[in-house]
mmCIF file of C-alpha atoms in Angstrom:
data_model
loop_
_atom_site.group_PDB
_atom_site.id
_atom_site.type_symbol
_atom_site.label_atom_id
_atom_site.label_comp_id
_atom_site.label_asym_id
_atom_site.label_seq_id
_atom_site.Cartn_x
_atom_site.Cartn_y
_atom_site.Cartn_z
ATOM 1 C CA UNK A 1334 105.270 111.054 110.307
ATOM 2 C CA UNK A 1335 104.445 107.463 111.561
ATOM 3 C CA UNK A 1336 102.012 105.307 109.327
ATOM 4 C CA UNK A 1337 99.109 103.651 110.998
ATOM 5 C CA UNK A 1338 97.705 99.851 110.220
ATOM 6 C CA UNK A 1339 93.952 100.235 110.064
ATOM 7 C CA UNK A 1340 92.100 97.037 110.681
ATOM 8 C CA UNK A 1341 88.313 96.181 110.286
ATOM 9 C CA UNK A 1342 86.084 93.976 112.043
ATOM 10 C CA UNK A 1343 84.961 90.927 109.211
ATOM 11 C CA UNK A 1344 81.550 92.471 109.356
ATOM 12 C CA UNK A 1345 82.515 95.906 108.171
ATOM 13 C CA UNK A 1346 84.699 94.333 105.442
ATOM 14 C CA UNK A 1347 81.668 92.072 104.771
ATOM 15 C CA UNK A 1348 79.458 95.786 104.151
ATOM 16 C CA UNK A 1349 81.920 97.476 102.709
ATOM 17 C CA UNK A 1350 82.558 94.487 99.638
ATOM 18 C CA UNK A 1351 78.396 95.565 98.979
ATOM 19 C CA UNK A 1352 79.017 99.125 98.587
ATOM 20 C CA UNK A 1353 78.829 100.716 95.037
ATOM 21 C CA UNK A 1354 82.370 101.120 93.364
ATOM 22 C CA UNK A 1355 82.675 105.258 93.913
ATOM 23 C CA UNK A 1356 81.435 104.944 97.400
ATOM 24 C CA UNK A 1357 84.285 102.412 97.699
ATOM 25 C CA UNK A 1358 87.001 104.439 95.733
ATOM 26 C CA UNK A 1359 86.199 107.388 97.606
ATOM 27 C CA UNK A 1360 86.066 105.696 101.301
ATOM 28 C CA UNK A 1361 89.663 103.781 100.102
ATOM 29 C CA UNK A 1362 90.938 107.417 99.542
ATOM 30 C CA UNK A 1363 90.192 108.394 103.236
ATOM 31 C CA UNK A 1364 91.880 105.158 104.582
ATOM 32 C CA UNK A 1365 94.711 105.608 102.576
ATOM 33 C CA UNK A 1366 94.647 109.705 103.848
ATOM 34 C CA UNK A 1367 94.075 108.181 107.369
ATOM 35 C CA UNK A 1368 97.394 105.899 107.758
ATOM 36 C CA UNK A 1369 99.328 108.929 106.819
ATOM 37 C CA UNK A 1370 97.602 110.864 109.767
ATOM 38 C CA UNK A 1371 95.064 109.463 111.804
ATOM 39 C CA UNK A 1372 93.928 113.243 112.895
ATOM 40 C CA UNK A 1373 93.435 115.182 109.768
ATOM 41 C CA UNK A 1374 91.977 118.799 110.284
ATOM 42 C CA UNK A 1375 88.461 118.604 110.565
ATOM 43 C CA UNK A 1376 88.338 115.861 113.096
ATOM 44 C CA UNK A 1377 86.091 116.523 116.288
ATOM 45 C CA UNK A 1378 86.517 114.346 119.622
ATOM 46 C CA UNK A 1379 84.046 112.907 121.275
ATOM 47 C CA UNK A 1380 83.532 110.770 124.275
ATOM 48 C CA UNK A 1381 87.345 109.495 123.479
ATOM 49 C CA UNK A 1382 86.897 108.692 120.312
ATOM 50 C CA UNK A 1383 87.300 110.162 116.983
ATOM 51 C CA UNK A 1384 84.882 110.693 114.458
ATOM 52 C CA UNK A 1385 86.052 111.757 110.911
ATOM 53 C CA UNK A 1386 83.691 113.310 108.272
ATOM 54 C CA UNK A 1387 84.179 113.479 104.514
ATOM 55 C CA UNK A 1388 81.441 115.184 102.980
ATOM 56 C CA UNK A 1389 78.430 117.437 103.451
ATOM 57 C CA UNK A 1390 76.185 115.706 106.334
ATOM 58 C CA UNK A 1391 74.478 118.553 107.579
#
């Protein structure tokens, strides 16, 4: 399986440096899950783009 490179724009970086230290563990855990394979089950498309959800939102 191919690994991915996953950039982010400065700003996101910038936001994700304020982010409590679990909420960062955990959303380092998906990127590192994510460069393995960019569509892990649970992924829905839309508009031609991906949108992946870890969690309980609804």
């Amino acid at each position: 399986m191919n690994n991915y490179r996953i950039q982010f724009k400065s700003s996101a970086a910038k936001e994700c440096k304020k982010l409590p230290l679990f909420i960062k563990q955990r959303v380092s855990e998906i990127i590192d899950k994510l460069q393995q394979n960019s569509r892990p089950s649970g992924v829905v498309k839309l508009k031609g783009d991906d949108l992946i959800i870890s969690g309980a939102y609804w």
